Amino acid sequence: MILKQKNRLFLVFFLIGMMFTANAAEIWVSASGKDSNIGTKDSPLATVHMAVRKARELRRLKDASIKDGIHIIIMDGTYNLNEPLFIRPEDSGTAESPTTIEAAANAKPIFSGGFEIKNWKKSAIAINGLKAGTVWVADAPKQAGEILNYRQLWVNDIKAVRAKSTAGNKMDRILSWNAASETCWIPFKDKSVKFEPGMEIFIVQWWAIANLRIKNIEIRKDSARLSFEKPESRIQSEHPWPAPWISKNNGNSAFYLNNGMSMLNEAGEWYLDRKNAKIYYIPRTGENMVSAKVTVPVLENLVEIKGTIDSPVSYFKFKGISFQYSNWLRPSQQGHVPLQAGMYLLDAYKLKAPGTPNQANLENQAWVGRPRAAVEVNYTNNIVFEDCSFEHLSSTGLDFNKGTNHNRVQGNLFKDIGGNGMSLGVFSEESFEAHLPLNIKDEREVCSDELIADNMITNVANEDWGCLGIAAGFVKNLTIEHNEISDVAYSGISMGWGWTHTANVMRNNKIIGNKIHHYAKHLHDVAGIYTLSSQADSRIEENYIDKVYFSPYAHDPFLWLYMYTDEGSQYFTIQNNWIPIQKILKNNNGPEGNIWKDNYAFVNPKIKENAGIRKPYADLDKEVVVDEAWGLQEMPKAVVIELVGTDLDVEKIKSTIKGFRIVGEELYQWQNHLVIYGLMNQPERVKKKLALAFPKLEIKVYENPVYDFQKFERCKDSNPVSEWENIILTANLVDDPKMQKEYVDYHATQFEKWPEIAKGFCNADFQQLQVFKNGRQLMLIISIPKGESLDKLNPKTTENNPRVNDWNNLMKKYQTGIEGAKPDETWIFLNKIK
């Protein structure tokens, strides 16, 4: 009895010490504290785990001190986690009394799942031809007698490179892939590379990559045949999408080998020799290994917030906390063959007879698993992450998976992350085929009503290149607004899953006011914003998307887009988005379609100015990562290609040019002349491809117009309309070089010396007027609002503007009809091919 009274007395004094005038409890944590302390500012705890336990006890006892909430206040320092922090339903707060784990004033506490490696020494022997002392070595750390395993290493918070077979950013190309034998042939000229257990191949395939553990390397002269460990060997060779790429036009799939001591030869590379318990590193310029902070990840998961469908975790907040150094070992244990968005295949194969009850033409099946995340959230509501950072993480940063709703992620930094910055919603359960629409009986299981706003997401997907800034699966009522996303290997934001137009749980999702730039760093078949499947009443509005990286590895160098509604996408309204040109793709969208309106560079300038992070979080822009050395895509430009001859097979011509992704591609014809017009890259390459397919045709390229009127440049206070119709005419210049030069000179100075002409085009509402020249022949492009008539608009060019007639009469002496035109014909109208 006496002992019990003493315990009660201690508890009373403990609770009094944690109360303050606002009737909210404070529990303090310090890296120099002790878990036997009482948890006040002067006597702080050592771990957040103990602080959460004490907060849980306060709620269990319904203590009066928690009336206005519980504040777990974390002082400055690094908190090395020995186990994940688990937030349970018993830790829930209420709307009136939430629980907050927050940084102390001016503090930047770090929750770390990493381990620092110290006592580095110069190697006393030459390694891989490098002189002694070039490579540094340290003892590999152990845990419970076992060598710690990891796939990443950071030196002074900069990620090092796992020793690999190619230098810098270079990659080689596979020679072939044999699905039947599950083997791959590669070039193998560098005989210094030796097979070692644990070696892997990293391979690019369309919109994803794969990590495959190498079982054996069989060398034959300057080539080698690779076989792989299971289960990834079978999955890699059986799954049809995405598969290794074999292409004479663009090159086969890019690859490199990694994780072998024999490949350690470049500054910034490291290798873990688990057999001999050593770790090796070649310092970069300026790195002092005596004082450098070298960190490897240990924990795969730093924080798990997990309730149940009937007892969710509620009203819990993290503010000002940095989550750093998470591990992810599955690729080292079972390989990694993703389907999309980092979701790895558990099984996948092509159907012998296409068709499923849901999709009549579906020709493959796939089941996927979900990568680990540094912070994982399941069955929660009213959870908040604000002013936090997620950095130096091996896989996903923050994952709202199942049964989450009414949560908020705002004003956070996501930087240096191997996988997705954020994942939201189910991407098919492991037992649920990936192409099926998700419909469930209890909608509490659906990720819904989440707000993802004002976050900086930069340098993500730097391990699994097929991941994204924000990846959302089966979600509803999701709002993704005013985030900034940059330096991404693949797409910026993806929303949707299932590849189906069948109705499902997805609806009322919004992607609004985001700033997305410097994406598609490594992969193509890519977009700033990408969607899948039917999503009723969903909106994509007022986003700013620009600056696409040039990737030397892409299987299809022209398949980069600003917005991409992929298979089954329907019921979206996509409007008022700022993009430089209308480089978009609508691939196999649902039968109900989507509403597209005013997506170009001429929307209200405020849209571009207002996109991205808002106050009070705008200072996050100082964290943005942009790799200027990587290079950007060349913008497509207006080009005319003319084919002349009798073998004008229109369908074959369309098929031949399909892979060049010509923006606004249109075909026109007059007699034996067929014209292709649109915005394109590398027109000479297009010409070469056409010449191979049609050796009997004359093929001419018209580029760099001699005259280019654009309404947005020349007409004051007048923006172009959202949809144009193009009229294409052709004529010749007279056969006199002097007069041909005069014609070009007149057009070069027309805006200055004949300003009335541009004024007339403005009056007529011409959207653009371009004149191209190849030899003597001219191509004239007149663009007018869709639904208008040139016969109606053209007379407006001369209304109260007689100098236009003077110009037209002057030009007549320079122009004549092309071969085949009637004697009284100068300009020939080409007919648009439907």
Steps between C-alpha positions, in 0.01 A plus 500: 500500500782742588677427166185573303457834678856598412437418132186712501690787658775479234242498219331812642828691516593378149174623350521836680848547355368452146209742524507860393252786512334428164385159628712319242757245609863538394738207477857597413757283323872565465778304334686538831200411716411178681187290473504476880449879519154648554479667158506869590715755317755482779477123530436376145455148374746341258264342246184595324381143559489561874336837447222340298456237772465768766251688283304178461486459876369854544216423262430165663467671836298788348726746673377860520831631368418384144185708459658707221728230367836336554821652362798267470777753450822378337818695566775544242710199408501166320289221648628167376208260496564141600146406404218675312277738691156333510196726543196296610127570534560554874723794405215681326406849603176685439411814310517694828800313636737387224842347557791678330860389461675827421839663483594733783537866408788546250581129518535259205474152651577199281341156537764282338491138396869513408834402646822699472814321386819640650871421523569515128855429387683515171544161340863400515475303176416588142143409410376456142810673361458804723807596697513417869314752714246590231238270650398536866384208710308451826368206695149408394261551793322204654172452681437189712815353351382546141646744246253780438369497145404810303481628145579866563774702666521872562815707556426835663134447401591456130408161358794293379484261205500125535801376301389448140630404159459832319652840567298799619153514346586269210319175440556214256232332284398137520552290188193276535256342742392136483174458690493123451839444666461802730840632394644823367799565274705811571821651361793398721823657380627601843645175632595665828138454609478172690187312603435511874199373697265789563568674168196651331393642168308826497300521177275764345181377335247750373338675799672291768829341602590162644759384752598140430742294707751332272535124541775447245701679231613289205760689294546439129756730337367855536151395610354333805181313577338580833265278695313615807374390839140407562231619544593806294645295213162347418302818558735710287477264204128421526347842559415684177478857631739669539753272337862531385517719191658389172505773234716570194369856496555615857731241652437203727433527872771684691668322792793484734631235738554591863594381848836342422843575644660478156288796385616735779709749305337844500481783755172483691464120468474256791483125554400286797707181525275300731718190479803678643302754708650805328353803329693692234457852368681731255463859624380779279702817469495690827381214719710440813428147613651560843224747584229406247159387619439166327152360552338176393129419547391224735126527569266457205220674685546793739141571599187288467161652576251216493150458627218269399188567298293534818772658715700737279781721627362853517614856565873445511745753358869520410645849465858603424642145514756370249471132403833376362682186390268213425610169352329272246642153444244313291693551171802334666289209618251439217587744222278785390290495181241779518183532297459875549545766770743272683238231569700180452368195320428187699380318192422603143460335163345539157166333434489247218140597425444874573199616695370506858147555634592862562698577183434316177838582344726474803798284411690477827458443873704645785505501880705752690653568840566834666846628597572595859491865603684702760166606647202267448141595579200262510149543642524856623318830486600857579870423495720800414857531373603865488842669465667159504769367269548158345861462385762237412246220470544179302142438392170693541506803726143518636232240427127538568388152404168365621212633705637854524279808477487869587877520547721796406856511366602865466816705481745207510824428317548171313859481375754233403256211497553171318135432415180702499501819701147413611268209428127511566231235475498133414678398177328161498538268794748217452216258425314743270582501128640840401260569210181457704293798614488533877150494647463411867212465744644716776627831364682566826776293343551758223762772522275808483466869578875551533667838447853502356600866475797737486769231515841515331575167332843495338767244407272201545483167313880498497524123567186363335478726196142395427366674810345845530476813707145408606344165409130445573319172437134431577407824679196725531450863596877546491635854461857547379556874483779756485791259534829549317659193341842497334791273411294186455616198300152428362166685529407773747152391617306186413143439609304182444555127460337212319527590129120480477206724412270296727350700787690455827565674832691788338315831472522871574879514494676831441848596379510879521760775496811281509837600353671209325833542322823318420348153482556194272866499598553135406181343358242585237136411435476774756301810593486779752153373592387146415164330558350153476143371502157646559487775764160669509484878558878540515696812406850594384519880497738795523821298516830626359702231318827576324861395437540132417841337542669341201560134579759309297351170622142541377355218290287755312677840497190684379254356752516776759188696582363772722170324572408141426159341551576131464286189476142529620533865609164674485281759673791742553476873438847612392517875453701818549833323543815687392707284266742631233333310216214252475723195527244269661377146446155347530565127487205260488290725722158389624202531266361798692823690448629810674450875464815677377501879488762776491816303574788695343738790558234768451288444808473776759861581609384488861466122466873464442584754770272345763591135441716330756555552870308776676577700812591430776692209347648684199853492646513132408597609149861537617511120521417437135741274312559557129774316313583760234787287369257226400347698214141568394287375215515702181157652446324375185465765231258555217604302192343407166601178326382455141485168317462512121424200282239242415563255786312698765381226734352720774461228764854380448626858524316546830644176634852595391499833685309383808809450714613861454214632717430802281304757702179604325576266212281565192510366145390692188492401134468650154535265203841330539612730785456389861598732784567417866480800734561525873757563769781250485855421605766383257309550172793362302466175691130492411594560136753216511243258641249598231763466228573143609131414493427687173815495285313618189363819656660842502512623860559864595534659846384856567625643829604836647221714349598812306196668653331422831202700625378391845191663645626491858809698395343754264145565619473713813282368782388198298572140587475216250196274509539150642429314174618589150435382148787516253468585133800403288576648158797463271649708215830560329716807488586620150812349347722799572751485790506878540122521533496202736741688727284811483197297606682362804635846589154653487373241744801543732422870542122495468421545871705822506437646154149369437340483849154525343530140378530355852221734612280352225577147617407603855170646374426174319575297815771299327669294772817466299625536145823332396686491169753220442735477202688212342671602177239692303201338664304665780272349763253740660333405832201708610356406840151618593264427791337161476158527337581823317531547125793653314257649249329682787815615681732593213308815389552644849872536426423787261218674686609864546845372418571563129873440530432127525375511143820680403700221661300226328539664162873542556543134590320376191796576277718261704260205500391240247325164505674169559518233232150370428322822597262662251628807312294737719590321831779623726421373848374140513287396800586154633216289637524373855502121531260385769 
